[in-house]
Amino acid sequence: MIQKLKQQNFLVLIPVLIMSCVAFVLTLVGVLLYTNNCASEFNGGKVSVNVSNLGLAAIIFAGAALLLDLLALFLSRSKKSASLFALSRIGNYGAFIFCLGAFLYEALDEYSLIGTIMYPIFSGTVGDPVEPLLVSSYFTSFAFLFVACFLSLAAGVTMRKKSHKIDAQPKEANVNE
Amino acid sequence: MNKDSKLFHVLKAKCWEPLMVTMGALFMVSMVAKAAAVPFANEIHGVFGTSDYKEETAEGEGTVIDRHPLKNAENIEAYYRQVNAEVEGEGLVLLKNEADALPLASGSKVAFALSGSGKIFYATHGPGVRRDGEADGAFYDLRKSLAEETDLIINDATYNFVKDGAGKTMRGIKSGTFVMNEPGWNVYAPVVNEYNDATVIVTITRESGEGSDISYTGSDGVDGSYLSLTHNEIEILENLALLKHQGKVKKIVVLINSAVNVRCDFIDDDRYGIDAAMWIGLPGATGMKSVADALVGKINPSGRLADTFVKDNFSSPAAQYWKNNAGFSSEYGNAAAIGLNNSQLYYGVYVEGIYVGYRYYETRYEDVVTNRNQVGNFKYSDAVAYPFGYGMSYTDFEYSNPRLQVNRDGEGNVLSYDYTVNVKNVGDTAGKEAVQVYLQKPYSRHDVIVGIEKSAVELAGFGKTSLLQPGANEDVKVTVDFEQLRTYDAEADKTYILDEGDYYLSFGRDSHDALNNILAAKGYSAATDEPGIATLANLIHSQNEVDAEIFSTSSARLHDTPTTLEKDPVGTPITNHLDWMDPNRFKGVKNAASSDGDVTYVSRNNWTGTMPKDAVDLQVTNKSPIKYDISSHKPIVEQEGAAMPTFGDKSVPMTLAMMAGLSYDDPKWDIILNNLTQEEIFNTLVQCYGYTPGIPSIAKPLTDEDDGPYGVSNTKEGFSSMSCEAVIAGTFNKELIRKVGEAMASDARSNHDPAQKNLHGLYAPGMNIHRAVFGGRAAEYFSEDPYLTAIAAQEEIIAMQEQYVVACPKHFIFNDEESNRNGIGIWMNEQTAREIYLAPWETALRPDKANSHSLMTSFNRAGFLWTSASSDLMEDIMRGEWGFDGYTLTDMAGSNGKFFMVYDDGFMNGTDCFLDKGEYKDSMTDAMRKSPTFNLKQRECMKRLLYTVANYSGAMNGYSNATRLVPQVVPWRVGIDALMYVTGISFGLMALIFVAYQITKRLPE
């Protein structure tokens, strides 16, 4: 019984850990790419405060979730502690919401840049040149935040399922022994 | 808490957690939606057909302003299509017609070659006009036009072959370069026999558009440029010529479908056997119908070239500059060393000076004829295929009885010259003739000494006959203002002068013909390449010595009233204002490629020594005074005695309708301006993103505007694509050009499109100069010639504004190329700036001429300054010398110019409105907020905007003194707010439940 629970726990935690880890890295890299490389003539040399702040919040939440997931993997020895560590999903949810905000603001506050990049595609002409580093940084950041959003949510939802399973277990079960 | 309690079970319910996350996400989305609703409010209003306020007018109070559209609003689509076809019919240019190959006889068989025949390029990339509407029948392609307009027998096999078959177009963009990718002759095998007994229509198409110049190198044209024939095009022409030689093909007719000159060295080349050629420009939605009509003679071509068509597109000095400098824009040599940002990196130098287009070719030709020193090895016929103003007809016209009348004022001063000629149709087909008058100003010894340049001829006037039946004749009178005799002397007298020497006017079929007539009158007949007719030229004025007084003061009035024109009794002195954009006079840059640091401008005094041979290597020397340096956000300098204006004083409430009809200097303007808060003023001026915002407190309506150099943009029906501007100018028909403005304005004010109904302003016409043939946006500009540009713009502007659509010509100024347009610094001398580039704008803006009420500035810089942040251009010249009192609007400042298209620099130097989505609380800095001078400047900006709307905008239609703008509930705004509050509160609640449950479940039983 205990062995089965341990296996189940491991099977749940590892994917969650991976998702949380990837989401954290993507959020971190996405925000860094934006803040470091996307100050341009399209935003007057200043990146969006909304994106930076929301991005920072997302990083903190994603980091917290990741930390708790790691702790859960190595330290949860009882139903009680497992249940407590399963709250890492709060971090995932927070990361999801803030990441979503950062993503949306990155589109809104950089509409000039997007317009200039997309213009040649819709007009059929060459268009105004935009620095390749700026384009690649922006779209990479954009894509990373988008993916991180859903990975955070997926990690949170998975963790929530685990939480329900833990709640359904008998009181005395030691899941990691 | 008892874990068996109901409450615990409620808390334990599985739904709260997902609901919490969902609400959190929706809360975030609604926050962003709320934020988006600030800059994009007008766009969202457009989608939902809503407004933040509604107009309410108490009945029976005050006079109601009547500014209904005046003309053609009932059936605008039919009218528009008709004008499009009419313009194309009079603007297309018959270049060659050997042995009367055209018009095609009734019942002739026509076949097609080259992919362009199957895929016409109707309208340029860039403006929002529809560029293609074949599928739904809105646009007329070549086949449909021929089928509907003619009884020619159309070979569908060849048409389908070039439209959808192996011969179809593969033109496009490859690695940022325009390429044709024309299929070769090898794929034509299946259709070769279809050409038997047919006239083959060969359409050579070239695209161009906004944001980039036409590829001058790296393309698949034989000289590496996009504007020369590709090897496959040549191969196809050669094989068609072979078929013709074998007696299979009857005739070869070439259509050139391009806004600008396709290298024209092939049309008369025997290898290609071309019988007839016609330049059709970009024909718009219905222009191809007229092309079909012209092919069969239902229309007799009467268009004239608005540009010189040359045999080598690199032969002009401007194009030579491109070649030498690896393109139009170069990086300042020391850009990296001194840390210039993206918007400061690039420059372009107009080394050709005034010798743009035909001014170069004709002037050098005259100097060859008159054997001037240092003229070098130049043969006109090797360089020019078709001169400026050239165009053939299916009939012949004879000019006779030229008469000159000098018009004087009461004191005997010359005001203008009426030059009249009788034009007779001596052929056997009815037709129209474009009568052109060219002016020759003397190139004097004074000019040589001082450094003034003169073109051998310049277009000074034109007219067009009515449709003359065979044998009929008509007098055509062309009036030339005495003012056109002026020359700008930037070197000695620093003002306009009447130069010493002889002045000639001449009629001419084109620029070259006119010059030959003048040369004949001057006694050089023996040396000219074609015999001139001396009697068509006339010595109109001789000046013994330079008169530096006569044109040194502007007489344009300071401000107009809506009904009168008041001349300025004193006048504004005209003097140098642009020394800082001449590298040779401005110490902030040097040409590192020359020993003395100077740029060499082309001079007719030494053609061989001054034609561009080497690259210019401008370097920033950083010695420029702060006013002219390259930095943005220059310190706001307080004017002496400036006091903070009054804001928000509602003690005398006023509405804008009360100001209609009042002069600009009326004291009531101060009262209405006092009504406004600082925030209202700032937000209005920085949120002109395709409109000028409404101001409920003074009942200023929102004025809706859109792009439209040659057609109203973003309409759904897709009929508003007019022929390109070079075709419009090429009609040389002022009445017809006026109809274009009328059609565009009617379209703008009609309600044909719910999303764009009733526009009150159009960003039109485009008025930059076809400086070099590679300029990407040439389709949106009229010509290489400033006079033709000026008159074409004038006619459009007058017609638009008659219907209360405020014209907003663009782009002021020096935006003649597209490469790195965002911040590129343009350098030239002041004579060039004034005579070539500013001259059309003077006509467009002067209240005694076109009187445009608005204009759009450009992305580029003049020298180091963003054009819109140059008080010399925006205030001293535009308002001081020309008397312009409309409002100025930037180009897309909110798009890609935020490093340099900045509010403080713009407002302090004559910019009134920003095409942007700024916001008072974020964008108005403390320095701006607290500066009396800055706020006084903004108050003046607001006054100019309000003055224009009050007196000239159709948005005031139906308004009276009693009209109020009453705030109203906007459903989508309520929806966003509701979503935000509901989701925010729900999220908070769910979070509480979640926390409560987590705590409760961990509590001991």
Coordinates of C-alpha atoms in Angstrom, one line a residue, chain A residues 40-45 54 83-84 87 89-90 93 96-98 100-101 104-105 108 111-112 116 119 122-129 131 153 160 164 167, chain B residues 14 17-18 21 24-25 28-29 31-32 35-36 40 125-126 131 173 176 178 210-212 342 820-822 894-899 917 994 997-998 1001-1002:
Chain A
S40 CA 13.8 50.6 -28.1
E41 CA 12.6 53.5 -30.2
F42 CA 9.1 52.0 -30.1
N43 CA 8.8 52.6 -26.4
G44 CA 10.9 55.6 -26.0
G45 CA 13.8 53.6 -24.6
L54 CA 3.9 41.5 -13.3
S83 CA -0.8 18.1 2.1
L84 CA 1.1 21.2 3.1
L87 CA 0.0 24.1 -1.5
R89 CA 0.0 25.1 -6.4
I90 CA -0.8 28.5 -4.9
Y93 CA -1.7 29.8 -9.7
F96 CA -0.2 31.7 -14.0
I97 CA -2.1 34.9 -13.3
F98 CA 0.8 37.2 -13.2
L100 CA -0.9 36.1 -18.1
G101 CA -0.9 39.7 -17.1
L104 CA -1.1 40.6 -22.2
Y105 CA 0.7 43.8 -21.2
L108 CA -0.6 46.0 -25.3
Y111 CA 1.7 47.6 -30.0
S112 CA 4.0 50.0 -31.9
T116 CA 6.0 47.7 -37.3
Y119 CA 3.3 45.6 -41.2
F122 CA 0.1 42.3 -44.1
S123 CA 1.1 45.0 -46.6
G124 CA 3.3 42.9 -48.8
T125 CA 6.2 45.3 -48.7
V126 CA 9.6 45.3 -47.0
G127 CA 8.7 47.7 -44.2
D128 CA 10.8 49.6 -41.8
P129 CA 13.8 47.7 -40.5
E131 CA 16.8 45.3 -35.1
L153 CA -1.6 26.4 -14.7
R160 CA -4.5 20.1 -7.0
H164 CA -7.4 15.6 -3.5
D167 CA -7.0 14.1 1.3
Chain B
K14 CA -14.2 21.3 -5.2
E17 CA -10.3 26.5 -6.3
P18 CA -10.8 26.4 -10.1
V21 CA -8.0 30.7 -10.6
G24 CA -8.0 35.7 -11.0
A25 CA -7.2 35.2 -14.7
M28 CA -6.1 40.2 -15.0
V29 CA -7.7 40.1 -18.5
M31 CA -7.4 45.0 -16.0
V32 CA -5.5 44.8 -19.3
A35 CA -5.9 49.7 -19.8
A36 CA -6.3 49.0 -23.5
F40 CA -7.8 52.3 -28.2
H125 CA 1.7 49.0 -50.5
G126 CA 1.4 51.3 -47.6
R131 CA -4.8 46.8 -53.4
I173 CA 10.3 40.0 -51.6
G176 CA 14.3 42.3 -48.0
F178 CA 12.0 43.2 -54.3
E210 CA 5.9 52.3 -47.9
G211 CA 8.7 51.6 -45.4
S212 CA 11.4 50.6 -47.9
N342 CA 19.1 54.0 -33.6
N820 CA 15.7 54.4 -42.4
R821 CA 13.1 57.1 -42.6
N822 CA 12.7 57.0 -38.8
G894 CA 3.2 56.6 -31.3
S895 CA 4.7 54.0 -33.6
N896 CA 8.3 54.0 -34.2
G897 CA 9.8 57.4 -33.4
K898 CA 9.6 57.6 -29.6
F899 CA 13.3 58.3 -29.3
K917 CA -1.9 57.8 -27.9
F994 CA -9.6 28.7 -0.1
Y997 CA -10.7 25.7 4.0
Q998 CA -7.0 25.1 4.2
K1001 CA -9.1 21.3 7.5
R1002 CA -5.8 21.3 9.4

